[in-house]
PDB file of C-alpha atoms and ligand atoms in Angstrom:
ATOM      1  CA  MET A   1     117.427 102.655  84.079  1.00 53.00           C
ATOM      2  CA  SER A   2     114.124 100.735  84.894  1.00 45.00           C
ATOM      3  CA  THR A   3     110.774 102.058  83.935  1.00 38.00           C
ATOM      4  CA  PRO A   4     110.061 105.370  86.029  1.00 40.00           C
ATOM      5  CA  GLN A   5     107.737 105.143  88.945  1.00 39.00           C
ATOM      6  CA  GLY A   6     105.378 107.967  90.189  1.00 36.00           C
ATOM      7  CA  ASP A   7     106.100 111.714  89.904  1.00 43.00           C
ATOM      8  CA  ASP A   8     108.419 112.446  92.685  1.00 45.00           C
ATOM      9  CA  ALA A   9     111.006 114.490  91.095  1.00 50.00           C
ATOM     10  CA  SER A  10     112.063 116.958  93.394  1.00 74.00           C
ATOM     11  CA  PRO A  11     112.637 120.648  92.002  1.00 80.00           C
ATOM     12  CA  PHE A  12     115.571 120.902  95.068  1.00 77.00           C
ATOM     13  CA  PHE A  13     117.220 117.834  93.837  1.00 83.00           C
ATOM     14  CA  SER A  14     116.926 118.819  90.041  1.00 82.00           C
ATOM     15  CA  ARG A  15     118.460 122.002  90.555  1.00 82.00           C
ATOM     16  CA  HIS A  16     121.591 120.734  92.997  1.00 81.00           C
ATOM     17  CA  ALA A  17     122.200 117.478  91.249  1.00 87.00           C
ATOM     18  CA  ALA A  18     125.448 118.465  90.051  1.00 84.00           C
ATOM     19  CA  ALA A  19     126.439 119.970  93.306  1.00 82.00           C
ATOM     20  CA  TYR A  20     125.467 116.841  94.787  1.00 82.00           C
ATOM     21  CA  ALA A  21     127.923 114.635  92.397  1.00 83.00           C
ATOM     22  CA  GLN A  22     130.686 116.860  93.433  1.00 84.00           C
ATOM     23  CA  SER A  23     129.908 117.349  97.145  1.00 84.00           C
ATOM     24  CA  PRO A  24     133.155 116.077  99.033  1.00 83.00           C
ATOM     25  CA  GLY A  25     130.454 115.243 101.855  1.00 82.00           C
ATOM     26  CA  HIS A  26     128.584 113.036  99.938  1.00 85.00           C
ATOM     27  CA  ALA A  27     131.277 111.699  97.849  1.00 82.00           C
ATOM     28  CA  ARG A  28     133.923 110.796 100.562  1.00 85.00           C
ATOM     29  CA  GLY A  29     132.389 111.581 103.900  1.00 88.00           C
ATOM     30  CA  GLU A  30     133.655 109.435 106.666  1.00 93.00           C
ATOM     31  CA  ASP A  31     130.036 108.341 107.143  1.00 96.00           C
ATOM     32  CA  LEU A  32     130.353 106.311 103.960  1.00 97.00           C
ATOM     33  CA  TRP A  33     133.190 104.314 105.265  1.00 95.00           C
ATOM     34  CA  GLN A  34     131.832 103.745 108.627  1.00 97.00           C
ATOM     35  CA  LEU A  35     128.550 102.285 106.743  1.00 97.00           C
ATOM     36  CA  LEU A  36     130.213 100.278 104.426  1.00 96.00           C
ATOM     37  CA  ASP A  37     132.349  98.613 107.186  1.00 97.00           C
ATOM     38  CA  ALA A  38     129.212  98.190 109.454  1.00 98.00           C
ATOM     39  CA  LEU A  39     127.328  96.544 106.954  1.00 97.00           C
ATOM     40  CA  ASP A  40     130.507  94.107 106.216  1.00 95.00           C
ATOM     41  CA  ALA A  41     129.758  94.844 102.355  1.00 95.00           C
ATOM     42  CA  ARG A  42     131.409  91.682 100.445  1.00 95.00           C
ATOM     43  CA  PRO A  43     131.802  90.510  96.848  1.00 97.00           C
ATOM     44  CA  GLY A  44     128.827  88.791  95.571  1.00 96.00           C
ATOM     45  CA  GLN A  45     126.179  90.178  97.804  1.00 98.00           C
ATOM     46  CA  ARG A  46     123.115  92.053  96.505  1.00 98.00           C
ATOM     47  CA  ALA A  47     122.264  95.240  97.637  1.00 98.00           C
ATOM     48  CA  CYS A  48     119.662  98.217  97.376  1.00 98.00           C
ATOM     49  CA  ASP A  49     120.550 101.753  97.879  1.00 98.00           C
ATOM     50  CA  VAL A  50     117.422 103.611  98.819  1.00 98.00           C
ATOM     51  CA  ALA A  51     117.697 107.429  97.940  1.00 98.00           C
ATOM     52  CA  THR A  52     121.131 106.858  95.958  1.00 98.00           C
ATOM     53  CA  GLY A  53     120.851 110.519  94.965  1.00 96.00           C
ATOM     54  CA  THR A  54     124.218 110.477  92.384  1.00 96.00           C
ATOM     55  CA  GLY A  55     124.768 107.077  93.474  1.00 97.00           C
ATOM     56  CA  HIS A  56     127.760 107.930  95.996  1.00 97.00           C
ATOM     57  CA  THR A  57     127.064 105.000  98.400  1.00 98.00           C
ATOM     58  CA  ALA A  58     125.698 102.458  95.631  1.00 98.00           C
ATOM     59  CA  LEU A  59     129.034 103.138  93.315  1.00 97.00           C
ATOM     60  CA  ALA A  60     130.977 102.445  96.668  1.00 97.00           C
ATOM     61  CA  LEU A  61     129.066  99.259  96.986  1.00 98.00           C
ATOM     62  CA  ALA A  62     129.729  98.276  93.599  1.00 98.00           C
ATOM     63  CA  GLU A  63     133.409  98.840  93.943  1.00 97.00           C
ATOM     64  CA  ARG A  64     133.681  96.430  96.623  1.00 97.00           C
ATOM     65  CA  GLY A  65     131.855  93.718  94.266  1.00 97.00           C
ATOM     66  CA  VAL A  66     128.508  94.112  95.689  1.00 98.00           C
ATOM     67  CA  GLN A  67     125.620  94.083  92.605  1.00 98.00           C
ATOM     68  CA  VAL A  68     123.619  96.999  93.661  1.00 98.00           C
ATOM     69  CA  ASP A  69     119.823  98.403  92.872  1.00 98.00           C
ATOM     70  CA  ALA A  70     120.365 102.312  93.401  1.00 98.00           C
ATOM     71  CA  VAL A  71     116.826 103.982  93.676  1.00 98.00           C
ATOM     72  CA  ASP A  72     115.802 107.375  93.490  1.00 97.00           C
ATOM     73  CA  PRO A  73     112.724 109.337  92.143  1.00 96.00           C
ATOM     74  CA  THR A  74     114.661 112.200  90.859  1.00 94.00           C
ATOM     75  CA  PRO A  75     115.945 111.660  87.291  1.00 95.00           C
ATOM     76  CA  ALA A  76     118.396 114.468  87.213  1.00 94.00           C
ATOM     77  CA  MET A  77     120.091 112.706  90.223  1.00 95.00           C
ATOM     78  CA  LEU A  78     119.906 109.360  88.750  1.00 96.00           C
ATOM     79  CA  ALA A  79     121.557 110.793  85.410  1.00 96.00           C
ATOM     80  CA  GLU A  80     124.450 111.799  87.491  1.00 95.00           C
ATOM     81  CA  ALA A  81     124.617 108.465  89.303  1.00 97.00           C
ATOM     82  CA  GLU A  82     124.737 107.225  85.526  1.00 97.00           C
ATOM     83  CA  ARG A  83     127.635 109.039  84.870  1.00 96.00           C
ATOM     84  CA  LEU A  84     129.675 108.873  87.704  1.00 96.00           C
ATOM     85  CA  ALA A  85     129.076 105.022  87.663  1.00 97.00           C
ATOM     86  CA  ALA A  86     130.563 105.174  83.737  1.00 97.00           C
ATOM     87  CA  GLU A  87     133.385 107.169  85.018  1.00 96.00           C
ATOM     88  CA  ARG A  88     134.609 104.404  87.932  1.00 96.00           C
ATOM     89  CA  ARG A  89     133.511 101.686  85.521  1.00 97.00           C
ATOM     90  CA  VAL A  90     131.097 100.032  87.643  1.00 98.00           C
ATOM     91  CA  THR A  91     128.270 100.179  85.234  1.00 97.00           C
ATOM     92  CA  ASP A  92     127.973  96.420  85.217  1.00 98.00           C
ATOM     93  CA  ARG A  93     127.291  96.222  88.955  1.00 98.00           C
ATOM     94  CA  VAL A  94     125.023  99.087  89.298  1.00 98.00           C
ATOM     95  CA  ARG A  95     121.101  99.173  88.025  1.00 98.00           C
ATOM     96  CA  LEU A  96     119.379 102.451  88.493  1.00 98.00           C
ATOM     97  CA  VAL A  97     115.971 102.256  89.169  1.00 98.00           C
ATOM     98  CA  ARG A  98     113.476 105.312  89.448  1.00 97.00           C
ATOM     99  CA  ALA A  99     111.229 104.952  92.283  1.00 97.00           C
ATOM    100  CA  ALA A 100     110.431 106.790  95.717  1.00 96.00           C
ATOM    101  CA  VAL A 101     110.785 104.700  98.779  1.00 97.00           C
ATOM    102  CA  ASP A 102     106.963 103.993  99.306  1.00 95.00           C
ATOM    103  CA  ASP A 103     106.848 102.579  95.808  1.00 95.00           C
ATOM    104  CA  MET A 104     109.660 100.520  95.037  1.00 98.00           C
ATOM    105  CA  PRO A 105     109.246  97.826  92.175  1.00 97.00           C
ATOM    106  CA  LEU A 106     111.907  95.449  94.036  1.00 98.00           C
ATOM    107  CA  THR A 107     111.472  91.774  95.331  1.00 98.00           C
ATOM    108  CA  ALA A 108     110.687  91.524  98.953  1.00 98.00           C
ATOM    109  CA  GLY A 109     113.490  89.572 100.492  1.00 98.00           C
ATOM    110  CA  ALA A 110     116.051  89.667  97.734  1.00 98.00           C
ATOM    111  CA  TYR A 111     118.865  91.783  99.350  1.00 98.00           C
ATOM    112  CA  ASP A 112     121.714  91.129 101.715  1.00 98.00           C
ATOM    113  CA  ILE A 113     122.112  94.858 102.316  1.00 98.00           C
ATOM    114  CA  VAL A 114     119.414  97.711 102.122  1.00 98.00           C
ATOM    115  CA  ALA A 115     121.513 101.197 102.484  1.00 98.00           C
ATOM    116  CA  CYS A 116     119.957 104.723 102.980  1.00 98.00           C
ATOM    117  CA  ARG A 117     122.741 107.253 103.592  1.00 98.00           C
ATOM    118  CA  ARG A 118     122.030 111.245 104.215  1.00 96.00           C
ATOM    119  CA  ALA A 119     118.226 110.697 102.759  1.00 97.00           C
ATOM    120  CA  PHE A 120     116.052 109.450 105.436  1.00 98.00           C
ATOM    121  CA  HIS A 121     114.769 112.938 106.481  1.00 97.00           C
ATOM    122  CA  HIS A 122     112.958 113.233 103.238  1.00 95.00           C
ATOM    123  CA  PHE A 123     110.802 110.561 103.560  1.00 97.00           C
ATOM    124  CA  PRO A 124     107.163 111.430 104.068  1.00 95.00           C
ATOM    125  CA  ASP A 125     106.434 108.690 106.296  1.00 97.00           C
ATOM    126  CA  PRO A 126     109.006 107.115 108.315  1.00 97.00           C
ATOM    127  CA  PRO A 127     107.491 104.038 109.877  1.00 98.00           C
ATOM    128  CA  ARG A 128     106.247 102.983 106.272  1.00 98.00           C
ATOM    129  CA  ALA A 129     109.906 103.677 104.697  1.00 98.00           C
ATOM    130  CA  VAL A 130     111.342 101.475 107.543  1.00 98.00           C
ATOM    131  CA  GLY A 131     108.756  98.847 106.895  1.00 98.00           C
ATOM    132  CA  ALA A 132     109.542  99.039 103.130  1.00 98.00           C
ATOM    133  CA  MET A 133     113.307  98.737 103.654  1.00 98.00           C
ATOM    134  CA  ALA A 134     112.744  95.904 106.222  1.00 98.00           C
ATOM    135  CA  GLN A 135     111.113  94.085 103.612  1.00 98.00           C
ATOM    136  CA  LEU A 136     113.461  93.874 101.216  1.00 98.00           C
ATOM    137  CA  LEU A 137     116.026  92.382 103.334  1.00 98.00           C
ATOM    138  CA  ALA A 138     116.653  88.487 103.204  1.00 98.00           C
ATOM    139  CA  PRO A 139     116.437  86.740 106.457  1.00 97.00           C
ATOM    140  CA  GLY A 140     119.849  87.922 108.128  1.00 97.00           C
ATOM    141  CA  GLY A 141     119.904  90.914 105.934  1.00 98.00           C
ATOM    142  CA  ARG A 142     121.232  94.154 107.155  1.00 98.00           C
ATOM    143  CA  LEU A 143     119.855  97.426 106.790  1.00 98.00           C
ATOM    144  CA  GLY A 144     122.543 100.441 107.062  1.00 98.00           C
ATOM    145  CA  VAL A 145     121.456 104.018 107.641  1.00 98.00           C
ATOM    146  CA  SER A 146     123.279 107.152 107.891  1.00 98.00           C
ATOM    147  CA  ASP A 147     121.426 110.516 108.849  1.00 98.00           C
ATOM    148  CA  MET A 148     121.305 113.610 110.631  1.00 96.00           C
ATOM    149  CA  CYS A 149     120.126 112.707 114.100  1.00 97.00           C
ATOM    150  CA  PRO A 150     119.142 115.830 116.320  1.00 96.00           C
ATOM    151  CA  PRO A 151     119.301 115.883 120.236  1.00 94.00           C
ATOM    152  CA  SER A 152     115.604 115.848 121.157  1.00 95.00           C
ATOM    153  CA  ASP A 153     115.680 118.986 122.806  1.00 92.00           C
ATOM    154  CA  LEU A 154     116.723 120.963 119.699  1.00 93.00           C
ATOM    155  CA  ALA A 155     114.870 118.726 117.149  1.00 96.00           C
ATOM    156  CA  ALA A 156     111.815 120.976 116.662  1.00 95.00           C
ATOM    157  CA  ASP A 157     114.155 123.841 115.904  1.00 95.00           C
ATOM    158  CA  ILE A 158     116.763 122.036 113.730  1.00 95.00           C
ATOM    159  CA  ASN A 159     114.101 120.328 111.708  1.00 96.00           C
ATOM    160  CA  HIS A 160     112.312 123.785 111.157  1.00 95.00           C
ATOM    161  CA  LEU A 161     115.273 125.577 109.986  1.00 94.00           C
ATOM    162  CA  GLU A 162     115.883 122.217 107.546  1.00 92.00           C
ATOM    163  CA  ARG A 163     112.722 122.621 106.061  1.00 93.00           C
ATOM    164  CA  LEU A 164     113.397 126.569 105.401  1.00 92.00           C
ATOM    165  CA  ARG A 165     116.710 125.345 103.807  1.00 88.00           C
ATOM    166  CA  ASP A 166     115.401 122.740 101.804  1.00 87.00           C
ATOM    167  CA  PRO A 167     111.513 122.291 101.425  1.00 86.00           C
ATOM    168  CA  THR A 168     112.109 118.710 100.894  1.00 89.00           C
ATOM    169  CA  HIS A 169     112.983 118.116 104.287  1.00 93.00           C
ATOM    170  CA  ARG A 170     110.587 116.254 106.234  1.00 95.00           C
ATOM    171  CA  GLU A 171     111.716 115.004 109.972  1.00 97.00           C
ATOM    172  CA  ALA A 172     115.298 114.131 111.013  1.00 98.00           C
ATOM    173  CA  LEU A 173     114.346 111.482 113.679  1.00 98.00           C
ATOM    174  CA  THR A 174     116.042 111.560 117.193  1.00 98.00           C
ATOM    175  CA  GLU A 175     117.906 108.404 118.473  1.00 98.00           C
ATOM    176  CA  ASP A 176     114.748 107.275 120.611  1.00 98.00           C
ATOM    177  CA  ALA A 177     112.457 107.830 117.354  1.00 98.00           C
ATOM    178  CA  TRP A 178     114.951 105.557 115.403  1.00 98.00           C
ATOM    179  CA  ARG A 179     115.293 102.662 118.321  1.00 98.00           C
ATOM    180  CA  THR A 180     111.305 102.421 118.456  1.00 98.00           C
ATOM    181  CA  LEU A 181     110.769 102.342 114.512  1.00 98.00           C
ATOM    182  CA  LEU A 182     113.372  99.583 114.349  1.00 98.00           C
ATOM    183  CA  ALA A 183     111.949  97.623 116.808  1.00 98.00           C
ATOM    184  CA  GLN A 184     108.564  98.151 115.482  1.00 97.00           C
ATOM    185  CA  ALA A 185     109.984  96.545 112.172  1.00 97.00           C
ATOM    186  CA  GLY A 186     111.405  93.623 114.046  1.00 97.00           C
ATOM    187  CA  LEU A 187     115.240  94.617 113.209  1.00 98.00           C
ATOM    188  CA  THR A 188     117.870  94.073 115.845  1.00 98.00           C
ATOM    189  CA  VAL A 189     120.589  96.634 116.227  1.00 98.00           C
ATOM    190  CA  ARG A 190     124.180  95.673 115.343  1.00 98.00           C
ATOM    191  CA  PHE A 191     126.192  98.638 115.127  1.00 98.00           C
ATOM    192  CA  TRP A 192     125.105 102.282 116.433  1.00 98.00           C
ATOM    193  CA  LEU A 193     127.672 105.334 116.155  1.00 98.00           C
ATOM    194  CA  LEU A 194     126.323 108.746 116.925  1.00 98.00           C
ATOM    195  CA  GLN A 195     128.739 111.299 116.337  1.00 96.00           C
ATOM    196  CA  GLU A 196     128.891 115.319 116.686  1.00 92.00           C
ATOM    197  CA  GLU A 197     130.657 117.679 114.852  1.00 87.00           C
ATOM    198  CA  ARG A 198     131.081 121.346 114.893  1.00 86.00           C
ATOM    199  CA  THR A 199     131.067 123.141 111.376  1.00 88.00           C
ATOM    200  CA  SER A 200     130.022 126.584 109.939  1.00 90.00           C
ATOM    201  CA  PHE A 201     126.534 127.990 109.281  1.00 89.00           C
ATOM    202  CA  ALA A 202     127.569 128.365 105.423  1.00 87.00           C
ATOM    203  CA  GLN A 203     129.019 124.810 105.241  1.00 86.00           C
ATOM    204  CA  TRP A 204     125.530 123.418 106.579  1.00 88.00           C
ATOM    205  CA  LEU A 205     123.491 125.447 104.632  1.00 88.00           C
ATOM    206  CA  ALA A 206     125.587 124.472 101.197  1.00 83.00           C
ATOM    207  CA  PRO A 207     124.246 123.804  98.332  1.00 78.00           C
ATOM    208  CA  VAL A 208     122.044 127.104  99.249  1.00 81.00           C
ATOM    209  CA  SER A 209     123.683 130.211  99.438  1.00 79.00           C
ATOM    210  CA  LEU A 210     123.429 132.708 102.088  1.00 76.00           C
ATOM    211  CA  GLU A 211     122.363 135.293  99.016  1.00 78.00           C
ATOM    212  CA  GLU A 212     119.138 133.213  97.830  1.00 82.00           C
ATOM    213  CA  SER A 213     115.863 133.891  99.518  1.00 85.00           C
ATOM    214  CA  ALA A 214     116.058 130.452 101.496  1.00 84.00           C
ATOM    215  CA  GLY A 215     119.610 130.995 103.120  1.00 85.00           C
ATOM    216  CA  ARG A 216     117.971 134.562 104.255  1.00 89.00           C
ATOM    217  CA  SER A 217     114.848 132.891 105.827  1.00 90.00           C
ATOM    218  CA  VAL A 218     117.139 130.321 107.522  1.00 89.00           C
ATOM    219  CA  GLN A 219     119.218 132.977 108.779  1.00 89.00           C
ATOM    220  CA  GLN A 220     116.024 134.897 110.236  1.00 91.00           C
ATOM    221  CA  ALA A 221     114.494 132.138 111.630  1.00 93.00           C
ATOM    222  CA  LEU A 222     117.774 131.582 113.327  1.00 91.00           C
ATOM    223  CA  GLN A 223     118.023 134.729 114.745  1.00 91.00           C
ATOM    224  CA  ALA A 224     114.326 134.688 116.118  1.00 94.00           C
ATOM    225  CA  LEU A 225     115.088 131.413 118.310  1.00 93.00           C
ATOM    226  CA  PRO A 226     115.588 132.215 121.956  1.00 93.00           C
ATOM    227  CA  ALA A 227     119.234 132.970 122.900  1.00 92.00           C
ATOM    228  CA  SER A 228     119.847 129.899 124.682  1.00 91.00           C
ATOM    229  CA  ARG A 229     118.748 127.175 122.150  1.00 92.00           C
ATOM    230  CA  ARG A 230     120.395 129.450 119.304  1.00 93.00           C
ATOM    231  CA  ASP A 231     123.864 129.182 121.327  1.00 91.00           C
ATOM    232  CA  ARG A 232     123.247 125.706 121.791  1.00 90.00           C
ATOM    233  CA  LEU A 233     123.029 124.988 117.902  1.00 91.00           C
ATOM    234  CA  GLN A 234     125.898 127.493 117.363  1.00 90.00           C
ATOM    235  CA  GLY A 235     128.305 126.742 119.955  1.00 84.00           C
ATOM    236  CA  GLY A 236     128.248 130.442 120.803  1.00 82.00           C
ATOM    237  CA  ARG A 237     129.502 131.208 117.653  1.00 86.00           C
ATOM    238  CA  ALA A 238     127.854 133.643 114.870  1.00 82.00           C
ATOM    239  CA  ASP A 239     129.144 131.420 111.943  1.00 87.00           C
ATOM    240  CA  GLY A 240     128.937 128.025 113.815  1.00 91.00           C
ATOM    241  CA  TRP A 241     126.634 125.136 113.472  1.00 92.00           C
ATOM    242  CA  LEU A 242     126.006 121.753 115.445  1.00 89.00           C
ATOM    243  CA  LYS A 243     126.026 118.810 113.142  1.00 90.00           C
ATOM    244  CA  ARG A 244     124.938 115.538 114.352  1.00 95.00           C
ATOM    245  CA  ARG A 245     124.961 112.130 112.390  1.00 97.00           C
ATOM    246  CA  LEU A 246     123.729 108.868 113.423  1.00 98.00           C
ATOM    247  CA  VAL A 247     125.066 105.397 111.707  1.00 98.00           C
ATOM    248  CA  PHE A 248     123.615 102.215 112.427  1.00 98.00           C
ATOM    249  CA  VAL A 249     123.108  98.847 111.229  1.00 98.00           C
ATOM    250  CA  ALA A 250     119.959  96.860 112.162  1.00 98.00           C
ATOM    251  CA  GLN A 251     119.535  93.071 111.208  1.00 98.00           C
ATOM    252  CA  ARG A 252     116.549  91.151 110.196  1.00 97.00           C
TER     253      ARG A 252
HETATM  254  C1  SAM B   1     121.212 113.995  99.723  1.00 77.77           C
HETATM  255  S1  SAM B   1     120.659 112.960  98.341  1.00 77.77           S
HETATM  256  C2  SAM B   1     120.973 111.234  98.723  1.00 77.77           C
HETATM  257  C3  SAM B   1     122.455 111.229  98.950  1.00 77.77           C
HETATM  258  C4  SAM B   1     122.929 109.429  98.633  1.00 77.77           C
HETATM  259  N1  SAM B   1     122.417 108.670  99.584  1.00 77.77           N
HETATM  260  C5  SAM B   1     124.659 109.459  98.786  1.00 77.77           C
HETATM  261  O1  SAM B   1     125.105 108.824  99.912  1.00 77.77           O
HETATM  262  O2  SAM B   1     125.365 110.336  98.367  1.00 77.77           O
HETATM  263  C6  SAM B   1     118.703 112.782  98.905  1.00 77.77           C
HETATM  264  C7  SAM B   1     117.947 112.151  97.840  1.00 77.77           C
HETATM  265  O3  SAM B   1     116.899 111.487  98.533  1.00 77.77           O
HETATM  266  C8  SAM B   1     115.802 111.493  97.317  1.00 77.77           C
HETATM  267  N2  SAM B   1     114.571 111.313  97.960  1.00 77.77           N
HETATM  268  C9  SAM B   1     113.612 112.577  98.349  1.00 77.77           C
HETATM  269  N3  SAM B   1     112.272 111.903  98.540  1.00 77.77           N
HETATM  270  C10 SAM B   1     112.496 110.588  98.577  1.00 77.77           C
HETATM  271  C11 SAM B   1     111.769 109.647  98.650  1.00 77.77           C
HETATM  272  N4  SAM B   1     110.345 109.934  99.034  1.00 77.77           N
HETATM  273  N5  SAM B   1     111.920 108.499  98.134  1.00 77.77           N
HETATM  274  C12 SAM B   1     113.124 108.171  97.882  1.00 77.77           C
HETATM  275  N6  SAM B   1     114.014 109.175  97.564  1.00 77.77           N
HETATM  276  C13 SAM B   1     113.654 110.195  97.840  1.00 77.77           C
HETATM  277  C14 SAM B   1     116.216 112.684  96.511  1.00 77.77           C
HETATM  278  O4  SAM B   1     115.894 112.331  94.922  1.00 77.77           O
HETATM  279  C15 SAM B   1     117.405 112.854  96.610  1.00 77.77           C
HETATM  280  O5  SAM B   1     118.515 112.371  95.313  1.00 77.77           O
END
């Protein structure tokens, strides 16, 4: 692992690192394959996986023969990534780098692919983060992102509930906000897939449980919403939840 940068270790992710390593959604969620296919990841390419967490995206890229720098500020998440890389026999194609998105000790213009999956909503400064990721791309290189994407009329509610569940949540962006940021960073959209899925409240809440205080706070805040917005969020079911995810690729 390269030299630690900054002190951005998150108590939330330190506590839940083992759960993320095993999470079926993170390890094998459909958006992983959609992202890799849309990125057209091929052997011999160089990739950077920003906010790699326990490394699911980085390891899948490495298994496609890509050389990956896997970046994350949380040591406990990187330790799981290191363990999984050994288990899957791809350590020679994965370099772990401890850093936050705003302070990555990496070479500008050095990557064919920059990936960021299920993590962008944690970043404190979205325009700066997109700029930092775009800067890593070689000319013609591709940025691939998968992240939650609320409808604009529910964005404030969803971001509020997400922050109660996970204090490291900053902001999930709407489609319009993404399009503006990408244009500002000089990137051209090549692939765009918005998916809506009905899931359960408990499933969305995981790895936080309904029994702990964060779980209870979310439930109370949900009940306090006007019925029309709560119904839309829950699809009219007391245990329902609306999940919306955007997967896109944009080229430099
Ligand atoms: C849900 S995990 C990422 C999942 C992973 N990309 C995957 O495909 O399985 C979110 C990660 O974001 C990282 N993170 C939080 N704030 C960050 C920041 N400012 N810069 C980079 N990574 C950050 C956390 O340490 C955590 O490991």
